[in-house]
Amino acid sequence: VRNLARSQGKEVRLVIEGEGIELDKTILEQIGDPLVHVIRNAVDHGLETPQDRRAKGKDPSGQLTLRAFYQAGGVAIEVTDDGRGLDVDALKRKAFEKGLITAEAAAALSDQAAFQLVFLPGLTTAAKVTDVSGRGVGMDVVRSNVRNLQGTIEIRSKLGRGTTFIIKLPTSLMISKGILLEVGAQQY
C-alpha cells in the first residue's frame, strides 16, 4: 500500500483489523493474490489524490481498511476505501462500449447489478494502461479464485464516499472423500 501510494502521489492510511482470525493454510495460500489485487485496485482506482480529496472536502489522506471477522461459520474479509466509489453510469457505458452488454441491458441494470460488471473479463474503467491497472484483467480472476475456494465476493459502493469488497470464505476446505467398495459380502 505504501509503495503504490507513493508511486501515485497519494496519501493512504492503512487500518488492519482482525489479525487474530484463523484460516486453513490452503485458503490463506490461495487468497493472497486475489486480496492483493483488490487492495491495489482500491489504492489505484478508489482513492483520489490529496488535491482531489481536498477539493471534495475530504481529508487529503485516504483510508484503506482491511478487516477480517468470523461470520456465519466462515470468515469475511472486507477491503474498504473512503475514495470515489463506483460510478454506475461509467461502468455501464464502458461495458456497452466494449460490447460486453447491450444498451438495453445496461439501462435495465440496478446499481447493485452494475457493480457486478467489474467482474467481466476485459472491462476496465482506467483512463490509461499502467503497470497497476487498465488491462481489463484481474477482477474476473479474483472472483474465479474466490469461487474456487467455495467463497463469494460482494461489492458495496456509494459514489463519492467509497467502496467495500466483501470476500466470504469457509474457514476450512476439509472435504471428506471416500470410496465405498464391496468385495463379496463385505463392504470397505
mmCIF file of C-alpha atoms in Angstrom:
data_model
loop_
_atom_site.group_PDB
_atom_site.id
_atom_site.type_symbol
_atom_site.label_atom_id
_atom_site.label_comp_id
_atom_site.label_asym_id
_atom_site.label_seq_id
_atom_site.Cartn_x
_atom_site.Cartn_y
_atom_site.Cartn_z
ATOM 1 C CA VAL A 1 0.000 0.000 0.000
ATOM 2 C CA ARG A 2 2.770 2.447 0.934
ATOM 3 C CA ASN A 3 4.796 1.797 -2.224
ATOM 4 C CA LEU A 4 1.791 2.070 -4.534
ATOM 5 C CA ALA A 5 0.508 5.217 -2.805
ATOM 6 C CA ARG A 6 3.942 6.820 -3.021
ATOM 7 C CA SER A 7 4.310 5.972 -6.733
ATOM 8 C CA GLN A 8 0.905 7.564 -7.449
ATOM 9 C CA GLY A 9 1.364 10.643 -5.275
ATOM 10 C CA LYS A 10 -1.411 9.583 -2.895
ATOM 11 C CA GLU A 11 -1.576 9.595 0.878
ATOM 12 C CA VAL A 12 -3.077 6.431 2.359
ATOM 13 C CA ARG A 13 -3.660 5.326 5.948
ATOM 14 C CA LEU A 14 -3.860 1.555 6.199
ATOM 15 C CA VAL A 15 -6.002 0.166 9.020
ATOM 16 C CA ILE A 16 -5.907 -3.575 9.729
ATOM 17 C CA GLU A 17 -8.498 -5.219 11.976
ATOM 18 C CA GLY A 18 -8.988 -8.876 12.870
ATOM 19 C CA GLU A 19 -5.393 -10.056 12.787
ATOM 20 C CA GLY A 20 -6.297 -12.960 15.096
ATOM 21 C CA ILE A 21 -8.661 -14.618 12.609
ATOM 22 C CA GLU A 22 -7.551 -18.109 11.650
ATOM 23 C CA LEU A 23 -7.953 -19.726 8.254
ATOM 24 C CA ASP A 24 -6.981 -23.043 6.739
ATOM 25 C CA LYS A 25 -3.436 -22.885 5.314
ATOM 26 C CA THR A 26 -4.705 -23.837 1.843
ATOM 27 C CA ILE A 27 -7.162 -20.929 1.850
ATOM 28 C CA LEU A 28 -4.510 -18.491 3.092
ATOM 29 C CA GLU A 29 -2.143 -19.503 0.306
ATOM 30 C CA GLN A 30 -4.799 -19.113 -2.384
ATOM 31 C CA ILE A 31 -6.468 -15.897 -1.187
ATOM 32 C CA GLY A 32 -3.221 -13.885 -1.102
ATOM 33 C CA ASP A 33 -3.045 -12.858 -4.760
ATOM 34 C CA PRO A 34 -6.760 -12.015 -5.114
ATOM 35 C CA LEU A 35 -6.595 -9.950 -1.931
ATOM 36 C CA VAL A 36 -3.523 -8.070 -3.156
ATOM 37 C CA HIS A 37 -5.338 -7.313 -6.411
ATOM 38 C CA VAL A 38 -8.381 -5.896 -4.604
ATOM 39 C CA ILE A 39 -6.119 -3.783 -2.361
ATOM 40 C CA ARG A 40 -4.130 -2.462 -5.343
ATOM 41 C CA ASN A 41 -7.388 -1.569 -7.122
ATOM 42 C CA ALA A 42 -8.606 0.283 -4.027
ATOM 43 C CA VAL A 43 -5.465 2.431 -3.977
ATOM 44 C CA ASP A 44 -5.306 2.888 -7.750
ATOM 45 C CA HIS A 45 -8.997 3.264 -8.711
ATOM 46 C CA GLY A 46 -10.703 4.066 -5.434
ATOM 47 C CA LEU A 47 -8.594 6.607 -3.606
ATOM 48 C CA GLU A 48 -8.148 10.086 -5.014
ATOM 49 C CA THR A 49 -5.044 12.277 -4.951
ATOM 50 C CA PRO A 50 -4.701 14.644 -1.970
ATOM 51 C CA GLN A 51 -5.623 17.600 -4.222
ATOM 52 C CA ASP A 52 -8.816 15.908 -5.453
ATOM 53 C CA ARG A 53 -9.750 14.906 -1.907
ATOM 54 C CA ARG A 54 -9.271 18.479 -0.622
ATOM 55 C CA ALA A 55 -11.424 19.816 -3.475
ATOM 56 C CA LYS A 56 -14.205 17.423 -2.383
ATOM 57 C CA GLY A 57 -13.908 18.490 1.268
ATOM 58 C CA LYS A 58 -12.266 15.229 2.329
ATOM 59 C CA ASP A 59 -9.178 14.580 4.415
ATOM 60 C CA PRO A 60 -6.217 14.679 1.971
ATOM 61 C CA SER A 61 -5.146 11.276 3.264
ATOM 62 C CA GLY A 62 -7.382 8.427 2.142
ATOM 63 C CA GLN A 63 -8.116 5.460 4.361
ATOM 64 C CA LEU A 64 -7.920 1.823 3.341
ATOM 65 C CA THR A 65 -9.261 -0.683 5.848
ATOM 66 C CA LEU A 66 -8.566 -4.403 5.729
ATOM 67 C CA ARG A 67 -10.870 -6.154 8.191
ATOM 68 C CA ALA A 68 -11.357 -9.857 8.868
ATOM 69 C CA PHE A 69 -14.042 -11.358 11.109
ATOM 70 C CA TYR A 70 -15.976 -14.545 11.663
ATOM 71 C CA GLN A 71 -19.417 -14.628 10.077
ATOM 72 C CA ALA A 72 -21.942 -17.449 9.736
ATOM 73 C CA GLY A 73 -19.483 -20.287 10.218
ATOM 74 C CA GLY A 74 -16.919 -18.762 7.875
ATOM 75 C CA VAL A 75 -14.635 -15.778 7.593
ATOM 76 C CA ALA A 76 -15.376 -12.450 5.937
ATOM 77 C CA ILE A 77 -12.591 -10.201 4.677
ATOM 78 C CA GLU A 78 -13.530 -6.611 3.882
ATOM 79 C CA VAL A 79 -11.396 -4.205 1.886
ATOM 80 C CA THR A 80 -12.843 -0.709 2.276
ATOM 81 C CA ASP A 81 -11.663 2.604 0.867
ATOM 82 C CA ASP A 82 -13.110 6.053 1.505
ATOM 83 C CA GLY A 83 -12.475 7.149 -2.067
ATOM 84 C CA ARG A 84 -14.516 7.998 -5.111
ATOM 85 C CA GLY A 85 -16.812 4.977 -5.125
ATOM 86 C CA LEU A 86 -18.002 3.116 -8.194
ATOM 87 C CA ASP A 87 -19.607 5.216 -10.907
ATOM 88 C CA VAL A 88 -22.540 3.094 -12.088
ATOM 89 C CA ASP A 89 -23.045 5.106 -15.273
ATOM 90 C CA ALA A 90 -19.358 4.824 -16.213
ATOM 91 C CA LEU A 91 -19.427 1.065 -15.618
ATOM 92 C CA LYS A 92 -22.491 0.639 -17.816
ATOM 93 C CA ARG A 93 -21.017 2.862 -20.526
ATOM 94 C CA LYS A 94 -17.677 1.002 -20.581
ATOM 95 C CA ALA A 95 -19.389 -2.409 -20.667
ATOM 96 C CA PHE A 96 -21.532 -1.243 -23.588
ATOM 97 C CA GLU A 97 -18.557 0.309 -25.451
ATOM 98 C CA LYS A 98 -16.616 -2.942 -25.091
ATOM 99 C CA GLY A 99 -19.589 -4.891 -26.466
ATOM 100 C CA LEU A 100 -19.998 -6.829 -23.227
ATOM 101 C CA ILE A 101 -23.669 -5.840 -22.788
ATOM 102 C CA THR A 102 -26.364 -4.202 -24.915
ATOM 103 C CA ALA A 103 -27.621 -0.666 -24.340
ATOM 104 C CA GLU A 104 -30.991 -2.087 -23.252
ATOM 105 C CA ALA A 105 -29.349 -4.435 -20.736
ATOM 106 C CA ALA A 106 -27.219 -1.579 -19.385
ATOM 107 C CA ALA A 107 -30.254 0.662 -18.909
ATOM 108 C CA ALA A 108 -32.118 -2.093 -17.067
ATOM 109 C CA LEU A 109 -29.330 -2.799 -14.538
ATOM 110 C CA SER A 110 -29.804 -1.806 -10.911
ATOM 111 C CA ASP A 111 -26.839 -0.211 -9.142
ATOM 112 C CA GLN A 112 -26.027 -3.485 -7.379
ATOM 113 C CA ALA A 113 -26.139 -5.388 -10.677
ATOM 114 C CA ALA A 114 -23.987 -2.719 -12.335
ATOM 115 C CA PHE A 115 -21.313 -3.223 -9.648
ATOM 116 C CA GLN A 116 -21.040 -6.823 -10.885
ATOM 117 C CA LEU A 117 -19.819 -5.520 -14.249
ATOM 118 C CA VAL A 118 -16.339 -5.065 -12.736
ATOM 119 C CA PHE A 119 -16.049 -8.861 -12.825
ATOM 120 C CA LEU A 120 -16.485 -9.067 -16.617
ATOM 121 C CA PRO A 121 -13.276 -10.087 -18.423
ATOM 122 C CA GLY A 122 -11.872 -7.199 -20.437
ATOM 123 C CA LEU A 123 -13.675 -4.434 -18.543
ATOM 124 C CA THR A 124 -11.664 -1.575 -17.094
ATOM 125 C CA THR A 125 -12.583 1.984 -16.172
ATOM 126 C CA ALA A 126 -8.945 3.112 -16.035
ATOM 127 C CA ALA A 127 -8.220 6.033 -18.345
ATOM 128 C CA LYS A 128 -4.828 4.606 -19.335
ATOM 129 C CA VAL A 129 -2.979 1.329 -19.126
ATOM 130 C CA THR A 130 -0.354 1.235 -16.374
ATOM 131 C CA ASP A 131 1.606 -1.460 -14.617
ATOM 132 C CA VAL A 132 -1.137 -1.463 -11.955
ATOM 133 C CA SER A 133 -4.349 -1.314 -13.969
ATOM 134 C CA GLY A 134 -6.118 -0.650 -17.225
ATOM 135 C CA ARG A 135 -5.551 -4.025 -18.853
ATOM 136 C CA GLY A 136 -9.038 -5.343 -18.102
ATOM 137 C CA VAL A 137 -7.568 -8.414 -16.430
ATOM 138 C CA GLY A 138 -7.959 -9.028 -12.765
ATOM 139 C CA MET A 139 -11.326 -8.764 -11.127
ATOM 140 C CA ASP A 140 -12.682 -11.665 -13.181
ATOM 141 C CA VAL A 141 -9.702 -13.732 -11.965
ATOM 142 C CA VAL A 142 -10.288 -12.544 -8.380
ATOM 143 C CA ARG A 143 -13.897 -13.738 -8.483
ATOM 144 C CA SER A 144 -12.883 -17.034 -10.074
ATOM 145 C CA ASN A 145 -10.245 -17.650 -7.373
ATOM 146 C CA VAL A 146 -12.706 -16.812 -4.593
ATOM 147 C CA ARG A 147 -15.281 -19.188 -6.101
ATOM 148 C CA ASN A 148 -12.636 -21.935 -6.328
ATOM 149 C CA LEU A 149 -12.269 -21.557 -2.558
ATOM 150 C CA GLN A 150 -16.040 -22.064 -2.199
ATOM 151 C CA GLY A 151 -16.421 -18.393 -1.324
ATOM 152 C CA THR A 152 -18.289 -15.347 -2.572
ATOM 153 C CA ILE A 153 -17.363 -11.739 -3.270
ATOM 154 C CA GLU A 154 -19.756 -8.830 -2.868
ATOM 155 C CA ILE A 155 -19.452 -5.102 -3.598
ATOM 156 C CA ARG A 156 -20.980 -2.153 -1.764
ATOM 157 C CA SER A 157 -20.298 1.340 -3.000
ATOM 158 C CA LYS A 158 -21.525 4.914 -2.740
ATOM 159 C CA LEU A 159 -20.390 7.422 -5.332
ATOM 160 C CA GLY A 160 -18.040 9.933 -3.718
ATOM 161 C CA ARG A 161 -17.943 8.027 -0.424
ATOM 162 C CA GLY A 162 -16.041 4.811 -1.125
ATOM 163 C CA THR A 163 -16.251 1.119 -1.894
ATOM 164 C CA THR A 164 -16.178 -2.104 0.109
ATOM 165 C CA PHE A 165 -15.328 -5.523 -1.285
ATOM 166 C CA ILE A 166 -16.521 -8.335 0.987
ATOM 167 C CA ILE A 167 -14.937 -11.722 0.452
ATOM 168 C CA LYS A 168 -16.670 -14.540 2.325
ATOM 169 C CA LEU A 169 -14.764 -17.791 2.731
ATOM 170 C CA PRO A 170 -15.152 -21.065 4.600
ATOM 171 C CA THR A 171 -12.667 -21.458 7.478
ATOM 172 C CA SER A 172 -11.504 -24.764 6.036
ATOM 173 C CA LEU A 173 -11.552 -26.686 2.787
ATOM 174 C CA MET A 174 -11.599 -30.005 4.581
ATOM 175 C CA ILE A 175 -13.692 -32.348 2.499
ATOM 176 C CA SER A 176 -14.096 -35.968 3.318
ATOM 177 C CA LYS A 177 -13.664 -38.024 0.224
ATOM 178 C CA GLY A 178 -14.313 -41.696 0.249
ATOM 179 C CA ILE A 179 -14.867 -44.704 -1.870
ATOM 180 C CA LEU A 180 -17.222 -47.494 -0.905
ATOM 181 C CA LEU A 181 -16.126 -50.896 -2.125
ATOM 182 C CA GLU A 182 -17.888 -54.199 -1.890
ATOM 183 C CA VAL A 183 -15.867 -57.383 -2.035
ATOM 184 C CA GLY A 184 -18.042 -60.451 -1.798
ATOM 185 C CA ALA A 185 -20.450 -59.671 1.034
ATOM 186 C CA GLN A 186 -18.028 -57.293 2.816
ATOM 187 C CA GLN A 187 -18.158 -53.501 2.393
ATOM 188 C CA TYR A 188 -14.988 -51.376 2.715
#
